[in-house]
Coordinates of C-alpha atoms in Angstrom, one line a residue:
M1 CA 96.3 126.9 76.8
N2 CA 95.3 130.7 77.2
A3 CA 97.2 132.9 79.3
A4 CA 94.3 134.5 80.4
Y5 CA 93.1 131.2 81.7
L6 CA 95.8 130.4 84.1
P7 CA 95.5 132.5 86.5
I8 CA 91.6 131.8 87.1
K9 CA 92.4 128.1 87.3
L10 CA 95.0 128.4 90.1
V11 CA 92.1 130.3 91.8
M12 CA 89.5 127.7 91.1
V13 CA 92.2 125.0 92.3
A14 CA 92.5 127.0 95.5
L15 CA 88.7 127.4 96.1
L16 CA 88.2 123.8 95.4
L17 CA 91.5 123.0 98.2
L18 CA 89.4 125.2 100.7
G19 CA 85.7 123.2 100.2
A20 CA 85.1 121.0 103.1
G21 CA 83.2 118.3 101.1
C22 CA 84.0 118.1 97.9
E23 CA 87.4 117.4 97.2
P24 CA 88.3 116.6 93.5
L25 CA 88.9 113.1 92.0
H26 CA 92.2 114.9 90.0
R27 CA 93.8 118.0 90.8
D28 CA 96.2 119.6 88.5
L29 CA 98.9 122.0 89.8
E30 CA 101.2 124.1 88.2
P31 CA 104.9 122.9 88.7
V32 CA 107.2 125.0 91.5
W33 CA 110.7 125.3 89.3
G34 CA 113.3 125.4 92.4
E35 CA 117.1 126.4 92.0
M36 CA 117.8 122.8 94.4
D37 CA 120.6 120.7 93.9
N38 CA 119.3 117.7 93.9
R39 CA 122.5 115.8 92.8
D40 CA 122.6 112.5 95.3
T41 CA 119.5 113.3 97.4
V42 CA 117.3 110.5 98.3
V43 CA 113.7 109.8 98.9
S44 CA 111.8 107.5 100.7
A45 CA 108.3 106.2 101.2
S46 CA 106.9 105.1 104.1
L47 CA 104.1 103.3 106.0
D48 CA 103.6 106.3 108.5
G49 CA 102.1 108.2 104.8
T50 CA 104.9 110.4 104.2
I51 CA 107.3 110.9 101.5
R52 CA 110.9 113.0 103.0
K53 CA 113.7 113.6 101.5
F54 CA 117.4 114.0 102.7
D55 CA 120.3 115.4 101.7
P56 CA 123.3 113.4 100.7
Q57 CA 124.6 114.1 104.2
G58 CA 121.7 112.5 106.0
N59 CA 119.8 115.8 106.4
L60 CA 116.2 116.2 106.2
L61 CA 115.4 118.4 103.5
W62 CA 111.1 118.2 103.1
T63 CA 108.6 115.8 104.3
Y64 CA 105.1 115.4 102.3
E65 CA 102.1 114.3 104.6
N66 CA 98.7 115.9 104.0
E67 CA 95.1 113.8 103.3
L68 CA 96.3 112.8 99.7
L69 CA 98.8 110.0 101.3
A70 CA 96.6 109.3 104.9
G71 CA 98.6 108.6 108.0
A72 CA 97.6 105.1 109.1
S73 CA 99.5 102.0 108.3
T74 CA 97.1 100.4 105.4
N75 CA 97.1 103.6 103.9
G76 CA 100.9 104.8 103.5
V77 CA 103.4 105.5 100.5
I78 CA 104.2 102.2 99.2
D79 CA 107.1 103.5 96.6
V80 CA 108.7 106.3 95.1
A81 CA 110.1 107.6 91.9
V82 CA 112.7 109.8 91.1
D83 CA 113.4 111.6 87.4
P84 CA 116.2 113.7 86.6
G85 CA 114.4 116.6 87.2
G86 CA 113.8 115.9 90.6
F87 CA 110.0 115.5 90.3
V88 CA 108.8 112.7 92.6
Y89 CA 106.1 110.6 91.9
G90 CA 104.0 108.2 95.0
V91 CA 101.7 105.5 95.4
S92 CA 99.5 105.2 98.1
H93 CA 99.2 101.6 99.6
H94 CA 95.1 101.2 100.0
T95 CA 94.1 105.0 99.0
E96 CA 94.6 103.9 95.2
R97 CA 96.1 107.5 95.1
V98 CA 99.4 108.4 92.7
I99 CA 101.2 112.1 93.7
K100 CA 103.5 114.0 92.1
L101 CA 105.8 116.0 93.6
D102 CA 108.3 118.9 92.4
A103 CA 111.9 118.8 93.8
S104 CA 110.6 120.8 96.5
G105 CA 107.8 118.6 97.8
E106 CA 105.2 120.5 96.2
V107 CA 102.1 119.3 94.7
V108 CA 102.1 119.1 91.0
W109 CA 99.0 117.0 90.1
Y110 CA 97.5 114.1 91.9
S111 CA 95.5 111.1 90.5
Q112 CA 92.9 109.3 92.4
L113 CA 92.2 105.8 90.7
E114 CA 89.5 103.1 91.0
L115 CA 90.8 99.8 91.7
S116 CA 88.9 96.2 92.3
G117 CA 92.3 95.1 94.4
R118 CA 92.7 98.3 96.2
Q119 CA 96.5 97.9 96.4
M120 CA 99.0 99.2 94.7
R121 CA 103.0 98.0 95.3
G122 CA 105.4 100.0 92.7
V123 CA 105.9 103.4 90.7
A124 CA 108.1 104.3 87.5
V125 CA 108.3 107.1 85.3
D126 CA 109.7 107.4 82.2
P127 CA 111.9 110.3 80.2
D128 CA 108.2 111.9 79.1
G129 CA 107.0 112.0 82.7
N130 CA 105.0 109.0 81.9
V131 CA 103.7 107.3 85.3
Y132 CA 103.4 103.5 85.7
I133 CA 101.8 101.6 88.2
A134 CA 101.8 98.2 89.6
A135 CA 98.4 98.0 90.5
N136 CA 98.6 94.5 92.8
A137 CA 95.6 92.1 91.7
D138 CA 94.6 94.8 88.7
G139 CA 98.2 94.6 86.8
V140 CA 99.7 97.4 85.2
I141 CA 98.3 100.8 84.4
K142 CA 100.0 103.9 82.4
L143 CA 99.0 107.6 83.4
N144 CA 100.6 110.5 80.9
S145 CA 102.1 113.5 82.2
S146 CA 99.1 115.2 83.8
G147 CA 97.9 112.2 85.8
D148 CA 95.9 110.7 83.3
E149 CA 95.0 106.8 82.5
E150 CA 96.2 105.8 78.9
W151 CA 96.2 102.1 79.2
H152 CA 95.6 99.0 81.7
F153 CA 96.8 95.9 81.4
D154 CA 95.8 93.1 83.1
D155 CA 96.5 89.6 81.5
H156 CA 98.8 88.6 84.8
D157 CA 97.6 85.7 86.2
G158 CA 98.8 86.9 89.7
Q159 CA 99.8 90.0 91.9
T160 CA 101.5 92.9 90.1
F161 CA 104.3 93.8 92.3
N162 CA 106.9 95.9 90.6
V163 CA 107.0 97.8 87.5
V164 CA 110.3 99.0 85.6
F165 CA 111.2 101.4 82.6
G166 CA 113.8 100.6 80.9
A167 CA 116.2 102.6 78.6
D168 CA 115.8 100.4 75.6
G169 CA 112.3 102.2 75.9
H170 CA 109.8 99.5 77.2
L171 CA 108.5 98.9 80.4
Y172 CA 108.9 96.0 82.3
S173 CA 106.3 94.4 85.1
A174 CA 107.3 91.4 87.6
S175 CA 104.2 89.5 89.0
S176 CA 103.8 86.4 91.6
D177 CA 102.6 84.8 88.6
N178 CA 105.9 83.6 88.0
T179 CA 106.6 85.8 85.0
T180 CA 108.2 88.9 84.1
R181 CA 106.6 90.9 81.0
R182 CA 107.9 93.3 78.5
H183 CA 105.4 96.0 77.5
N184 CA 105.1 98.2 74.5
A185 CA 105.1 101.1 76.7
E186 CA 102.7 103.0 74.0
T187 CA 99.6 100.7 74.4
G188 CA 100.9 98.6 77.0
A189 CA 100.3 95.4 74.9
E190 CA 102.7 92.3 76.3
V191 CA 106.4 92.1 74.0
A192 CA 107.7 89.2 75.6
S193 CA 107.5 87.1 78.8
F194 CA 110.3 85.7 80.9
S195 CA 110.0 83.1 83.1
T196 CA 110.9 81.8 86.3
P197 CA 110.4 79.2 88.6
D198 CA 108.8 81.5 91.4
S199 CA 107.3 84.8 91.9
A200 CA 108.9 87.6 90.5
R201 CA 108.9 90.9 92.9
A202 CA 112.3 92.8 91.5
I203 CA 113.3 93.8 88.3
S204 CA 116.2 96.1 86.5
V205 CA 117.2 96.1 82.8
H206 CA 120.8 97.3 81.7
P207 CA 120.9 99.0 78.9
D208 CA 122.4 96.7 77.3
G209 CA 119.5 94.4 77.1
T210 CA 120.1 92.5 79.9
V211 CA 117.0 91.7 82.6
Y212 CA 117.4 91.1 86.1
V213 CA 114.4 89.4 87.8
G214 CA 114.2 89.2 91.7
C215 CA 112.1 86.2 92.8
D216 CA 110.9 84.7 95.9
D217 CA 112.8 81.5 95.6
N218 CA 115.9 84.0 96.6
T219 CA 117.1 83.9 93.2
I220 CA 118.3 86.8 91.0
Y221 CA 117.9 85.4 87.1
L222 CA 119.7 87.2 84.6
F223 CA 118.3 86.8 80.8
D224 CA 119.4 88.3 78.1
T225 CA 117.6 90.3 75.2
D226 CA 115.7 87.6 73.7
G227 CA 114.6 86.2 77.1
D228 CA 117.0 83.2 77.5
L229 CA 118.7 82.7 81.0
I230 CA 121.9 83.4 80.9
E231 CA 123.1 83.2 84.9
T232 CA 121.5 82.7 88.1
F233 CA 122.9 84.5 91.6
D234 CA 121.4 82.5 94.4
R235 CA 123.2 83.6 97.8
H236 CA 120.7 85.4 99.6
V237 CA 118.4 83.2 101.7
G238 CA 115.3 85.0 101.3
D239 CA 112.7 86.9 98.8
I240 CA 114.7 89.6 96.5
Y241 CA 113.0 92.5 96.8
R242 CA 114.9 95.3 95.2
I243 CA 117.9 95.5 92.7
A244 CA 119.6 98.5 91.8
L245 CA 122.8 98.5 88.8
H246 CA 125.5 100.5 88.6
P247 CA 127.2 101.4 85.3
D248 CA 130.3 99.9 86.1
G249 CA 128.6 96.5 85.7
Y250 CA 127.5 95.6 89.5
F251 CA 124.3 95.5 91.2
V252 CA 122.9 95.8 94.8
S253 CA 120.5 93.6 96.2
S254 CA 118.2 93.8 98.8
S255 CA 116.4 90.7 100.7
R256 CA 114.0 89.4 102.9
D257 CA 117.2 88.1 104.7
E258 CA 117.8 90.9 105.9
T259 CA 121.0 91.7 103.7
V260 CA 122.3 94.4 101.5
R261 CA 124.6 92.8 98.3
R262 CA 127.1 94.0 95.9
V263 CA 127.4 91.9 93.3
D264 CA 130.2 92.2 90.5
G265 CA 129.8 91.7 87.0
D266 CA 130.6 88.1 87.1
L267 CA 128.3 87.2 90.0
D268 CA 130.7 87.6 92.9
E269 CA 129.7 88.8 95.9
A270 CA 132.0 92.0 97.0
W271 CA 130.2 92.8 99.9
R272 CA 127.4 92.0 102.6
Y273 CA 126.0 94.7 104.6
S274 CA 124.0 92.6 107.3
D275 CA 124.2 94.9 110.3
L276 CA 120.8 94.9 110.2
I277 CA 117.3 94.4 112.5
D278 CA 115.0 93.9 110.1
R279 CA 114.1 93.4 106.1
Q280 CA 115.2 95.8 104.0
Q281 CA 112.4 97.0 101.3
G282 CA 114.1 99.6 99.7
V283 CA 117.7 100.1 97.4
A284 CA 119.3 102.7 95.2
V285 CA 122.9 103.0 94.1
L286 CA 124.1 106.5 93.5
P287 CA 126.7 107.2 90.6
G288 CA 129.9 107.3 92.7
G289 CA 128.8 104.0 94.0
E290 CA 127.1 105.1 97.4
V291 CA 123.6 102.6 98.4
Y292 CA 120.8 104.4 99.9
I293 CA 118.6 101.6 102.0
G294 CA 115.4 101.8 104.1
G295 CA 113.3 99.1 105.2
R296 CA 111.2 97.5 108.3
D297 CA 113.4 98.9 110.8
N298 CA 112.1 102.4 109.7
L299 CA 115.4 103.7 109.2
V300 CA 117.1 105.1 105.8
Q301 CA 120.6 104.4 105.8
K302 CA 123.6 105.2 103.4
L303 CA 126.1 102.7 102.7
D304 CA 129.7 104.0 101.2
A305 CA 130.9 102.3 97.9
D306 CA 132.1 99.5 99.9
G307 CA 129.5 98.6 102.3
G308 CA 130.2 100.5 105.3
L309 CA 128.3 102.2 106.9
I310 CA 127.9 106.3 106.7
W311 CA 125.0 107.7 108.0
T312 CA 121.7 106.7 109.6
A313 CA 118.3 108.7 109.7
D314 CA 115.1 108.0 112.3
D315 CA 112.8 110.6 111.1
H316 CA 110.2 107.6 109.8
T317 CA 107.7 106.1 112.2
A318 CA 106.9 103.0 110.2
S319 CA 108.1 100.5 107.9
I320 CA 109.9 102.1 104.8
H321 CA 109.1 100.3 101.1
G322 CA 110.7 102.5 98.9
I323 CA 113.8 104.4 97.8
A324 CA 114.6 106.4 94.9
A325 CA 118.4 108.7 94.7
H326 CA 118.5 111.7 92.1
P327 CA 118.9 111.7 89.4
G328 CA 116.9 108.3 88.7
R329 CA 117.3 104.4 88.1
Y330 CA 120.2 104.2 86.0
D331 CA 118.4 101.7 84.0
T332 CA 115.7 104.1 82.8
F333 CA 118.1 107.6 83.0
P334 CA 121.6 106.4 82.3
D335 CA 122.1 109.3 80.4
A336 CA 121.8 111.8 83.0
W337 CA 124.3 109.7 85.4
H338 CA 126.9 111.5 83.2
D339 CA 126.1 114.6 83.1

């Protein structure tokens, strides 16, 4: 981009932001590079229309709330992702918008999508800043690092609940059609399919190729890289919402049964946190083993590595559907965990 053109572009964007009736479908704002240390911070997405960021001690660092993510319950934020640079990616529930914020909560860009299903479920980001969206009835959508659509996969026969970018370089999507698909991230083409007896809702992919799929039959299925079933964990008594992997060989899962559980590599349950009043729909695990959770009780909570409560933040005023911790998901950015 011509250097002389950049100030003109910023002035034009500022004028558009002040305009009363001509909001553009896509904004591209230059990122603000801060000096904030993001390690072990957590970002939460809520149906109150906000994205909030908390430090490791539970102090609120910032709140993002404006017209891009309207505050009505049907227009709230349904999921968030964080990359190792501290950038935050959020998707709204019904406004069909995808937003990128920097580590200080300032807008980098947003994209306005046109969806037939008018509902998004999940978001993921890859190491190059490309963004992937679980778009419910519209399948899976990829945006490039500037927020422009690259491809659209619509071969799922049901709702698309979740997306994860794996350290193996593939994208994975989970659907109510009882399948989890592995995609070529460059083209969206299906590479493999993993079948389960019920709707697939939660996904994690270990860097060794093991695929974890959580389903509405209360079971977590483990597949090898070829798609063959290895084993299952079936001690939950409700739909599986999220699975967070740790490089030490265990995972933490959240469920409709109002529990969060740590399950060791041999699939023995190490601990269960059940001091909850509603289901937990977001979970993230830190390199040190601490766990962040958020759910329909409107709370963000931090647990220690043994499942004990450290703190609770009650800043949100509606259900929390997404939790993302810096430096990002282990199954997407494993190298960032060892910096």
